[in-house]
Amino acid sequence: MTRTPLAIYALFLSAAFFVSTTRFVPSGYGQSKAQDRKDEQRENERVKKAEKDVNEAKRELTDIQKKLKEKLRSVDAREDGLGKLLRAYRDTVDDAEQEIGASIGIPGALAKVKESRKKLDEASLPVLAVLHATPQWKSLLQDVEAAKQKKQELNENAELEDSERDAKLSEIDRLLRKPSEVESNAIQQSPVCKPLQVTLSKTVDELDSLRKKISTDKVLSHPKVAQASKRVEEAKKELASQRKEFATIRGRVAKGIKQLTIAQTELTNARVADAKDPNKGKPKSNGKGK
């Protein structure tokens, strides 16, 4: 059958329309589905990365907090060691003074001080026993134990400003000294202990009077005193170094806390964004049209 040019042209247009519809409509639909999958994958990956960052930040913070506790124990041990060295130093000074001031009666005067102190300590025992049995004393000891725990928490708290921490620690130290002050006050108020305290004060004054007659430089330059002094100074330097390291680690803890907070915020945002994803929860098609 012979077709006219017009009929041929109409057939051409019909074929072109069929090709265009079968080519471009399914392709656009497929691109949209692919983009949805990419968006969903991107949100999932964001959540996974945020979860990984949070876990890493937690591990790092836990490790550095552990180091902080270890360093605090090291600082405490060195503080105790320094206290022992200072007591040993005072004993060494006493020995040197007795040696240097033997001719002016310092050994005898020091013996009187020790004897007077011993008598006062013995007379104080029943006074302190009564004090220690009171509810007020037991309550005070509970407060002291709580203060010790609070002191450790303050030292480990990396989020406080140094000035705020120092103020709180100063108040805690005042409370920690309270038991000694209460005991001293009870002894001072005791009728039995009062005359013994007077005697002790007199013997101490006599000893101090004799000490003024010997050269302080000669005592401090005594080989044993010089050695004891050197040990004290070395301990002070080591303690200062440990405290500096402790402060550095505490700063790293503060940084770790900030990093964890940032990571947790990012995780929250990622989860919120993922939950808002319109493709979330859509059933995935299988087979054709996938």
PDB file of C-alpha atoms in Angstrom:
ATOM      1  CA  MET A   1       0.000   0.000   0.000  1.00  0.00           C
ATOM      2  CA  THR A   2       1.377   3.353  -0.998  1.00  0.00           C
ATOM      3  CA  ARG A   3       1.485   5.919   1.772  1.00  0.00           C
ATOM      4  CA  THR A   4       1.271   9.616   1.181  1.00  0.00           C
ATOM      5  CA  PRO A   5       4.006  11.878   2.505  1.00  0.00           C
ATOM      6  CA  LEU A   6       1.587  13.182   5.124  1.00  0.00           C
ATOM      7  CA  ALA A   7       0.853   9.689   6.412  1.00  0.00           C
ATOM      8  CA  ILE A   8       4.525   8.866   6.551  1.00  0.00           C
ATOM      9  CA  TYR A   9       5.198  12.031   8.558  1.00  0.00           C
ATOM     10  CA  ALA A  10       2.408  11.113  11.011  1.00  0.00           C
ATOM     11  CA  LEU A  11       3.885   7.669  11.534  1.00  0.00           C
ATOM     12  CA  PHE A  12       7.282   9.263  12.197  1.00  0.00           C
ATOM     13  CA  LEU A  13       5.874  11.544  14.869  1.00  0.00           C
ATOM     14  CA  SER A  14       4.073   8.637  16.544  1.00  0.00           C
ATOM     15  CA  ALA A  15       7.255   6.554  16.688  1.00  0.00           C
ATOM     16  CA  ALA A  16       9.269   9.487  18.077  1.00  0.00           C
ATOM     17  CA  PHE A  17       6.703  10.047  20.839  1.00  0.00           C
ATOM     18  CA  PHE A  18       6.810   6.366  21.809  1.00  0.00           C
ATOM     19  CA  VAL A  19      10.602   6.376  21.987  1.00  0.00           C
ATOM     20  CA  SER A  20      10.720   9.537  24.077  1.00  0.00           C
ATOM     21  CA  THR A  21       8.170   8.276  26.591  1.00  0.00           C
ATOM     22  CA  THR A  22       9.778   4.882  27.009  1.00  0.00           C
ATOM     23  CA  ARG A  23      13.224   6.444  27.289  1.00  0.00           C
ATOM     24  CA  PHE A  24      12.857   9.457  29.559  1.00  0.00           C
ATOM     25  CA  VAL A  25      10.023   8.685  31.999  1.00  0.00           C
ATOM     26  CA  PRO A  26      11.457   5.457  33.453  1.00  0.00           C
ATOM     27  CA  SER A  27      14.968   6.996  33.533  1.00  0.00           C
ATOM     28  CA  GLY A  28      13.850   9.964  35.629  1.00  0.00           C
ATOM     29  CA  TYR A  29      12.019   7.678  38.035  1.00  0.00           C
ATOM     30  CA  GLY A  30      15.123   5.497  38.432  1.00  0.00           C
ATOM     31  CA  GLN A  31      17.327   8.502  39.135  1.00  0.00           C
ATOM     32  CA  SER A  32      14.939   9.621  41.855  1.00  0.00           C
ATOM     33  CA  LYS A  33      15.054   6.200  43.519  1.00  0.00           C
ATOM     34  CA  ALA A  34      18.862   6.147  43.316  1.00  0.00           C
ATOM     35  CA  GLN A  35      19.063   9.581  44.909  1.00  0.00           C
ATOM     36  CA  ASP A  36      16.757   8.447  47.724  1.00  0.00           C
ATOM     37  CA  ARG A  37      19.040   5.514  48.407  1.00  0.00           C
ATOM     38  CA  LYS A  38      22.098   7.782  48.425  1.00  0.00           C
ATOM     39  CA  ASP A  39      20.412  10.159  50.863  1.00  0.00           C
ATOM     40  CA  GLU A  40      19.467   7.308  53.167  1.00  0.00           C
ATOM     41  CA  GLN A  41      22.957   5.834  52.948  1.00  0.00           C
ATOM     42  CA  ARG A  42      24.500   9.235  53.721  1.00  0.00           C
ATOM     43  CA  GLU A  43      22.325   9.659  56.831  1.00  0.00           C
ATOM     44  CA  ASN A  44      23.145   6.138  58.006  1.00  0.00           C
ATOM     45  CA  GLU A  45      26.850   6.730  57.534  1.00  0.00           C
ATOM     46  CA  ARG A  46      26.597  10.004  59.445  1.00  0.00           C
ATOM     47  CA  VAL A  47      24.979   8.204  62.392  1.00  0.00           C
ATOM     48  CA  LYS A  48      27.586   5.427  62.329  1.00  0.00           C
ATOM     49  CA  LYS A  49      30.449   7.923  62.243  1.00  0.00           C
ATOM     50  CA  ALA A  50      28.913   9.921  65.098  1.00  0.00           C
ATOM     51  CA  GLU A  51      28.485   6.744  67.164  1.00  0.00           C
ATOM     52  CA  LYS A  52      32.126   5.835  66.509  1.00  0.00           C
ATOM     53  CA  ASP A  53      33.282   9.322  67.528  1.00  0.00           C
ATOM     54  CA  VAL A  54      31.267   9.128  70.771  1.00  0.00           C
ATOM     55  CA  ASN A  55      32.712   5.721  71.653  1.00  0.00           C
ATOM     56  CA  GLU A  56      36.261   6.897  70.939  1.00  0.00           C
ATOM     57  CA  ALA A  57      35.750  10.058  72.998  1.00  0.00           C
ATOM     58  CA  LYS A  58      34.426   7.960  75.894  1.00  0.00           C
ATOM     59  CA  ARG A  59      37.400   5.599  75.765  1.00  0.00           C
ATOM     60  CA  GLU A  60      39.890   8.450  75.650  1.00  0.00           C
ATOM     61  CA  LEU A  61      38.148  10.245  78.521  1.00  0.00           C
ATOM     62  CA  THR A  62      38.060   7.072  80.626  1.00  0.00           C
ATOM     63  CA  ASP A  63      41.781   6.509  80.056  1.00  0.00           C
ATOM     64  CA  ILE A  64      42.775  10.042  80.990  1.00  0.00           C
ATOM     65  CA  GLN A  65      40.502  10.039  84.055  1.00  0.00           C
ATOM     66  CA  LYS A  66      42.231   6.854  85.179  1.00  0.00           C
ATOM     67  CA  LYS A  67      45.610   8.575  84.791  1.00  0.00           C
ATOM     68  CA  LEU A  68      44.263  11.534  86.772  1.00  0.00           C
ATOM     69  CA  LYS A  69      43.319   9.274  89.699  1.00  0.00           C
ATOM     70  CA  GLU A  70      46.734   7.591  89.591  1.00  0.00           C
ATOM     71  CA  LYS A  71      48.521  10.932  89.580  1.00  0.00           C
ATOM     72  CA  LEU A  72      46.398  12.170  92.487  1.00  0.00           C
ATOM     73  CA  ARG A  73      47.446   9.118  94.511  1.00  0.00           C
ATOM     74  CA  SER A  74      51.054   9.905  93.615  1.00  0.00           C
ATOM     75  CA  VAL A  75      50.634  13.506  94.799  1.00  0.00           C
ATOM     76  CA  ASP A  76      49.037  12.356  98.076  1.00  0.00           C
ATOM     77  CA  ALA A  77      51.859   9.873  98.685  1.00  0.00           C
ATOM     78  CA  ARG A  78      54.479  12.556  98.136  1.00  0.00           C
ATOM     79  CA  GLU A  79      52.647  14.935 100.471  1.00  0.00           C
ATOM     80  CA  ASP A  80      52.722  12.258 103.169  1.00  0.00           C
ATOM     81  CA  GLY A  81      56.392  11.624 102.451  1.00  0.00           C
ATOM     82  CA  LEU A  82      57.192  15.304 102.754  1.00  0.00           C
ATOM     83  CA  GLY A  83      55.413  15.441 106.105  1.00  0.00           C
ATOM     84  CA  LYS A  84      57.569  12.600 107.415  1.00  0.00           C
ATOM     85  CA  LEU A  85      60.742  14.274 106.153  1.00  0.00           C
ATOM     86  CA  LEU A  86      59.786  17.543 107.859  1.00  0.00           C
ATOM     87  CA  ARG A  87      59.297  15.740 111.166  1.00  0.00           C
ATOM     88  CA  ALA A  88      62.625  13.998 110.716  1.00  0.00           C
ATOM     89  CA  TYR A  89      64.214  17.362 109.948  1.00  0.00           C
ATOM     90  CA  ARG A  90      62.910  18.876 113.188  1.00  0.00           C
ATOM     91  CA  ASP A  91      64.249  15.905 115.150  1.00  0.00           C
ATOM     92  CA  THR A  92      67.634  16.335 113.450  1.00  0.00           C
ATOM     93  CA  VAL A  93      67.675  20.027 114.359  1.00  0.00           C
ATOM     94  CA  ASP A  94      66.940  19.102 117.987  1.00  0.00           C
ATOM     95  CA  ASP A  95      69.866  16.676 117.963  1.00  0.00           C
ATOM     96  CA  ALA A  96      72.182  19.276 116.454  1.00  0.00           C
ATOM     97  CA  GLU A  97      71.129  21.885 119.011  1.00  0.00           C
ATOM     98  CA  GLN A  98      71.817  19.479 121.843  1.00  0.00           C
ATOM     99  CA  GLU A  99      75.253  18.740 120.443  1.00  0.00           C
ATOM    100  CA  ILE A 100      76.162  22.389 119.821  1.00  0.00           C
ATOM    101  CA  GLY A 101      74.543  23.711 122.995  1.00  0.00           C
ATOM    102  CA  ALA A 102      75.642  20.947 125.354  1.00  0.00           C
ATOM    103  CA  SER A 103      77.767  23.341 127.351  1.00  0.00           C
ATOM    104  CA  ILE A 104      74.898  25.763 128.023  1.00  0.00           C
ATOM    105  CA  GLY A 105      72.330  23.186 129.147  1.00  0.00           C
ATOM    106  CA  ILE A 106      70.203  22.662 126.024  1.00  0.00           C
ATOM    107  CA  PRO A 107      70.074  18.846 126.390  1.00  0.00           C
ATOM    108  CA  GLY A 108      68.661  19.158 129.904  1.00  0.00           C
ATOM    109  CA  ALA A 109      66.175  21.831 128.872  1.00  0.00           C
ATOM    110  CA  LEU A 110      64.983  19.709 125.940  1.00  0.00           C
ATOM    111  CA  ALA A 111      64.586  16.699 128.229  1.00  0.00           C
ATOM    112  CA  LYS A 112      62.355  18.766 130.525  1.00  0.00           C
ATOM    113  CA  VAL A 113      60.180  19.782 127.561  1.00  0.00           C
ATOM    114  CA  LYS A 114      59.772  16.167 126.481  1.00  0.00           C
ATOM    115  CA  GLU A 115      58.945  15.060 130.022  1.00  0.00           C
ATOM    116  CA  SER A 116      56.380  17.844 130.467  1.00  0.00           C
ATOM    117  CA  ARG A 117      54.772  16.989 127.146  1.00  0.00           C
ATOM    118  CA  LYS A 118      54.632  13.304 128.079  1.00  0.00           C
ATOM    119  CA  LYS A 119      52.816  14.078 131.353  1.00  0.00           C
ATOM    120  CA  LEU A 120      50.329  16.296 129.547  1.00  0.00           C
ATOM    121  CA  ASP A 121      49.676  13.617 126.917  1.00  0.00           C
ATOM    122  CA  GLU A 122      49.035  11.012 129.609  1.00  0.00           C
ATOM    123  CA  ALA A 123      46.638  13.296 131.484  1.00  0.00           C
ATOM    124  CA  SER A 124      44.847  14.077 128.214  1.00  0.00           C
ATOM    125  CA  LEU A 125      43.948  10.450 127.479  1.00  0.00           C
ATOM    126  CA  PRO A 126      40.831  10.206 129.699  1.00  0.00           C
ATOM    127  CA  VAL A 127      39.737  13.682 128.612  1.00  0.00           C
ATOM    128  CA  LEU A 128      39.924  12.670 124.959  1.00  0.00           C
ATOM    129  CA  ALA A 129      38.222   9.350 125.691  1.00  0.00           C
ATOM    130  CA  VAL A 130      35.192  11.214 127.030  1.00  0.00           C
ATOM    131  CA  LEU A 131      35.231  13.544 124.046  1.00  0.00           C
ATOM    132  CA  HIS A 132      35.469  10.696 121.548  1.00  0.00           C
ATOM    133  CA  ALA A 133      32.421   9.002 123.051  1.00  0.00           C
ATOM    134  CA  THR A 134      30.123  11.967 122.419  1.00  0.00           C
ATOM    135  CA  PRO A 135      27.632  12.045 119.525  1.00  0.00           C
ATOM    136  CA  GLN A 136      29.070  15.405 118.463  1.00  0.00           C
ATOM    137  CA  TRP A 137      32.522  13.878 117.973  1.00  0.00           C
ATOM    138  CA  LYS A 138      31.163  10.953 115.973  1.00  0.00           C
ATOM    139  CA  SER A 139      29.170  13.355 113.816  1.00  0.00           C
ATOM    140  CA  LEU A 140      32.297  15.443 113.282  1.00  0.00           C
ATOM    141  CA  LEU A 141      34.245  12.385 112.123  1.00  0.00           C
ATOM    142  CA  GLN A 142      31.485  11.584 109.642  1.00  0.00           C
ATOM    143  CA  ASP A 143      31.716  15.129 108.328  1.00  0.00           C
ATOM    144  CA  VAL A 144      35.482  14.746 108.022  1.00  0.00           C
ATOM    145  CA  GLU A 145      35.167  11.523 106.011  1.00  0.00           C
ATOM    146  CA  ALA A 146      32.635  13.186 103.713  1.00  0.00           C
ATOM    147  CA  ALA A 147      34.996  16.147 103.357  1.00  0.00           C
ATOM    148  CA  LYS A 148      37.870  13.858 102.372  1.00  0.00           C
ATOM    149  CA  GLN A 149      35.725  12.340  99.638  1.00  0.00           C
ATOM    150  CA  LYS A 150      34.620  15.787  98.521  1.00  0.00           C
ATOM    151  CA  LYS A 151      38.232  16.944  98.416  1.00  0.00           C
ATOM    152  CA  GLN A 152      39.138  14.118  96.056  1.00  0.00           C
ATOM    153  CA  GLU A 153      36.147  14.898  93.846  1.00  0.00           C
ATOM    154  CA  LEU A 154      37.125  18.571  93.707  1.00  0.00           C
ATOM    155  CA  ASN A 155      40.702  17.725  92.790  1.00  0.00           C
ATOM    156  CA  GLU A 156      39.478  15.473  89.984  1.00  0.00           C
ATOM    157  CA  ASN A 157      36.802  17.899  88.766  1.00  0.00           C
ATOM    158  CA  ALA A 158      38.223  19.345  85.562  1.00  0.00           C
ATOM    159  CA  GLU A 159      35.229  21.575  84.861  1.00  0.00           C
ATOM    160  CA  LEU A 160      35.766  23.937  87.829  1.00  0.00           C
ATOM    161  CA  GLU A 161      37.726  27.158  87.600  1.00  0.00           C
ATOM    162  CA  ASP A 162      40.903  27.068  89.693  1.00  0.00           C
ATOM    163  CA  SER A 163      39.730  29.951  91.881  1.00  0.00           C
ATOM    164  CA  GLU A 164      36.434  28.204  92.654  1.00  0.00           C
ATOM    165  CA  ARG A 165      38.196  24.918  93.378  1.00  0.00           C
ATOM    166  CA  ASP A 166      40.767  26.585  95.652  1.00  0.00           C
ATOM    167  CA  ALA A 167      38.035  28.339  97.627  1.00  0.00           C
ATOM    168  CA  LYS A 168      36.154  25.088  98.183  1.00  0.00           C
ATOM    169  CA  LEU A 169      39.325  23.191  99.055  1.00  0.00           C
ATOM    170  CA  SER A 170      40.248  25.868 101.588  1.00  0.00           C
ATOM    171  CA  GLU A 171      36.896  25.405 103.316  1.00  0.00           C
ATOM    172  CA  ILE A 172      37.353  21.633 103.327  1.00  0.00           C
ATOM    173  CA  ASP A 173      40.856  21.925 104.804  1.00  0.00           C
ATOM    174  CA  ARG A 174      39.383  24.054 107.583  1.00  0.00           C
ATOM    175  CA  LEU A 175      36.937  21.251 108.362  1.00  0.00           C
ATOM    176  CA  LEU A 176      39.707  18.634 108.247  1.00  0.00           C
ATOM    177  CA  ARG A 177      41.588  20.576 110.937  1.00  0.00           C
ATOM    178  CA  LYS A 178      38.510  20.750 113.123  1.00  0.00           C
ATOM    179  CA  PRO A 179      39.070  17.460 115.060  1.00  0.00           C
ATOM    180  CA  SER A 180      42.517  18.570 116.230  1.00  0.00           C
ATOM    181  CA  GLU A 181      41.132  21.941 117.261  1.00  0.00           C
ATOM    182  CA  VAL A 182      38.282  20.334 119.204  1.00  0.00           C
ATOM    183  CA  GLU A 183      40.697  17.976 120.993  1.00  0.00           C
ATOM    184  CA  SER A 184      43.048  20.838 121.838  1.00  0.00           C
ATOM    185  CA  ASN A 185      40.178  22.895 123.205  1.00  0.00           C
ATOM    186  CA  ALA A 186      38.975  19.982 125.378  1.00  0.00           C
ATOM    187  CA  ILE A 187      42.458  19.585 126.829  1.00  0.00           C
ATOM    188  CA  GLN A 188      42.755  23.305 127.495  1.00  0.00           C
ATOM    189  CA  GLN A 189      39.421  23.310 129.335  1.00  0.00           C
ATOM    190  CA  SER A 190      40.320  20.312 131.513  1.00  0.00           C
ATOM    191  CA  PRO A 191      41.087  21.239 135.166  1.00  0.00           C
ATOM    192  CA  VAL A 192      43.554  18.346 135.357  1.00  0.00           C
ATOM    193  CA  CYS A 193      45.427  19.381 132.209  1.00  0.00           C
ATOM    194  CA  LYS A 194      45.604  23.134 132.828  1.00  0.00           C
ATOM    195  CA  PRO A 195      48.494  23.107 135.337  1.00  0.00           C
ATOM    196  CA  LEU A 196      50.419  20.642 133.152  1.00  0.00           C
ATOM    197  CA  GLN A 197      49.996  22.984 130.215  1.00  0.00           C
ATOM    198  CA  VAL A 198      51.427  25.818 132.268  1.00  0.00           C
ATOM    199  CA  THR A 199      54.453  23.686 133.150  1.00  0.00           C
ATOM    200  CA  LEU A 200      54.962  22.709 129.505  1.00  0.00           C
ATOM    201  CA  SER A 201      54.826  26.332 128.413  1.00  0.00           C
ATOM    202  CA  LYS A 202      57.484  27.273 130.989  1.00  0.00           C
ATOM    203  CA  THR A 203      59.863  24.515 129.899  1.00  0.00           C
ATOM    204  CA  VAL A 204      59.397  25.512 126.230  1.00  0.00           C
ATOM    205  CA  ASP A 205      60.182  29.137 127.080  1.00  0.00           C
ATOM    206  CA  GLU A 206      63.349  28.068 128.929  1.00  0.00           C
ATOM    207  CA  LEU A 207      64.474  25.984 125.955  1.00  0.00           C
ATOM    208  CA  ASP A 208      63.818  28.815 123.503  1.00  0.00           C
ATOM    209  CA  SER A 209      65.831  31.171 125.697  1.00  0.00           C
ATOM    210  CA  LEU A 210      68.846  28.844 125.517  1.00  0.00           C
ATOM    211  CA  ARG A 211      68.437  28.307 121.763  1.00  0.00           C
ATOM    212  CA  LYS A 212      68.878  32.030 121.198  1.00  0.00           C
ATOM    213  CA  LYS A 213      72.383  31.748 122.667  1.00  0.00           C
ATOM    214  CA  ILE A 214      73.648  29.462 119.923  1.00  0.00           C
ATOM    215  CA  SER A 215      74.254  30.342 116.270  1.00  0.00           C
ATOM    216  CA  THR A 216      71.375  29.470 113.973  1.00  0.00           C
ATOM    217  CA  ASP A 217      73.783  29.278 111.033  1.00  0.00           C
ATOM    218  CA  LYS A 218      75.914  26.789 112.954  1.00  0.00           C
ATOM    219  CA  VAL A 219      72.893  24.576 113.559  1.00  0.00           C
ATOM    220  CA  LEU A 220      71.702  24.753 109.939  1.00  0.00           C
ATOM    221  CA  SER A 221      75.174  24.024 108.603  1.00  0.00           C
ATOM    222  CA  HIS A 222      75.524  20.916 110.765  1.00  0.00           C
ATOM    223  CA  PRO A 223      76.139  17.979 108.360  1.00  0.00           C
ATOM    224  CA  LYS A 224      73.119  15.998 109.529  1.00  0.00           C
ATOM    225  CA  VAL A 225      70.846  19.035 109.426  1.00  0.00           C
ATOM    226  CA  ALA A 226      72.145  19.983 105.968  1.00  0.00           C
ATOM    227  CA  GLN A 227      71.446  16.457 104.739  1.00  0.00           C
ATOM    228  CA  ALA A 228      67.950  16.440 106.188  1.00  0.00           C
ATOM    229  CA  SER A 229      67.297  19.869 104.684  1.00  0.00           C
ATOM    230  CA  LYS A 230      68.445  18.672 101.264  1.00  0.00           C
ATOM    231  CA  ARG A 231      66.039  15.728 101.404  1.00  0.00           C
ATOM    232  CA  VAL A 232      63.203  18.071 102.319  1.00  0.00           C
ATOM    233  CA  GLU A 233      63.977  20.423  99.423  1.00  0.00           C
ATOM    234  CA  GLU A 234      64.195  17.537  96.962  1.00  0.00           C
ATOM    235  CA  ALA A 235      60.854  16.230  98.184  1.00  0.00           C
ATOM    236  CA  LYS A 236      59.315  19.695  97.788  1.00  0.00           C
ATOM    237  CA  LYS A 237      60.569  19.940  94.192  1.00  0.00           C
ATOM    238  CA  GLU A 238      59.276  16.474  93.374  1.00  0.00           C
ATOM    239  CA  LEU A 239      55.905  17.295  94.920  1.00  0.00           C
ATOM    240  CA  ALA A 240      55.723  20.533  92.919  1.00  0.00           C
ATOM    241  CA  SER A 241      56.511  18.591  89.749  1.00  0.00           C
ATOM    242  CA  GLN A 242      53.841  16.010  90.495  1.00  0.00           C
ATOM    243  CA  ARG A 243      51.285  18.737  91.186  1.00  0.00           C
ATOM    244  CA  LYS A 244      52.150  20.403  87.880  1.00  0.00           C
ATOM    245  CA  GLU A 245      51.700  17.102  86.019  1.00  0.00           C
ATOM    246  CA  PHE A 246      48.414  16.578  87.835  1.00  0.00           C
ATOM    247  CA  ALA A 247      47.177  20.000  86.709  1.00  0.00           C
ATOM    248  CA  THR A 248      48.193  19.194  83.124  1.00  0.00           C
ATOM    249  CA  ILE A 249      46.299  15.896  83.162  1.00  0.00           C
ATOM    250  CA  ARG A 250      43.259  17.612  84.681  1.00  0.00           C
ATOM    251  CA  GLY A 251      43.364  20.037  81.757  1.00  0.00           C
ATOM    252  CA  ARG A 252      43.359  17.096  79.361  1.00  0.00           C
ATOM    253  CA  VAL A 253      40.319  15.706  81.174  1.00  0.00           C
ATOM    254  CA  ALA A 254      38.530  19.035  80.681  1.00  0.00           C
ATOM    255  CA  LYS A 255      39.368  18.897  76.981  1.00  0.00           C
ATOM    256  CA  GLY A 256      38.149  15.291  76.788  1.00  0.00           C
ATOM    257  CA  ILE A 257      34.839  16.242  78.388  1.00  0.00           C
ATOM    258  CA  LYS A 258      34.333  18.980  75.794  1.00  0.00           C
ATOM    259  CA  GLN A 259      35.174  16.605  72.951  1.00  0.00           C
ATOM    260  CA  LEU A 260      32.716  14.041  74.280  1.00  0.00           C
ATOM    261  CA  THR A 261      29.989  16.682  74.579  1.00  0.00           C
ATOM    262  CA  ILE A 262      30.574  17.763  70.971  1.00  0.00           C
ATOM    263  CA  ALA A 263      30.509  14.157  69.770  1.00  0.00           C
ATOM    264  CA  GLN A 264      27.299  13.411  71.674  1.00  0.00           C
ATOM    265  CA  THR A 265      25.655  16.527  70.230  1.00  0.00           C
ATOM    266  CA  GLU A 266      26.624  15.478  66.718  1.00  0.00           C
ATOM    267  CA  LEU A 267      25.238  11.988  67.348  1.00  0.00           C
ATOM    268  CA  THR A 268      21.938  13.443  68.547  1.00  0.00           C
ATOM    269  CA  ASN A 269      21.713  15.691  65.488  1.00  0.00           C
ATOM    270  CA  ALA A 270      22.566  12.798  63.177  1.00  0.00           C
ATOM    271  CA  ARG A 271      19.886  10.588  64.699  1.00  0.00           C
ATOM    272  CA  VAL A 272      17.294  13.364  64.469  1.00  0.00           C
ATOM    273  CA  ALA A 273      18.163  13.958  60.820  1.00  0.00           C
ATOM    274  CA  ASP A 274      18.047  10.235  60.116  1.00  0.00           C
ATOM    275  CA  ALA A 275      14.641   9.931  61.780  1.00  0.00           C
ATOM    276  CA  LYS A 276      13.304  12.807  59.663  1.00  0.00           C
ATOM    277  CA  ASP A 277      14.526  11.181  56.421  1.00  0.00           C
ATOM    278  CA  PRO A 278      11.341  10.480  54.366  1.00  0.00           C
ATOM    279  CA  ASN A 279      13.027   7.392  52.951  1.00  0.00           C
ATOM    280  CA  LYS A 280      13.545   5.915  56.424  1.00  0.00           C
ATOM    281  CA  GLY A 281      11.516   2.807  56.906  1.00  0.00           C
ATOM    282  CA  LYS A 282      10.357   2.604  53.296  1.00  0.00           C
ATOM    283  CA  PRO A 283      10.226  -0.992  52.062  1.00  0.00           C
ATOM    284  CA  LYS A 284      12.847  -1.691  49.484  1.00  0.00           C
ATOM    285  CA  SER A 285      11.470  -3.088  46.191  1.00  0.00           C
ATOM    286  CA  ASN A 286      12.835  -6.271  44.691  1.00  0.00           C
ATOM    287  CA  GLY A 287      13.100  -7.311  41.112  1.00  0.00           C
ATOM    288  CA  LYS A 288      11.954  -4.910  38.375  1.00  0.00           C
ATOM    289  CA  GLY A 289      11.866  -1.233  39.127  1.00  0.00           C
ATOM    290  CA  LYS A 290      14.568  -1.591  41.720  1.00  0.00           C
TER     291      LYS A 290
END
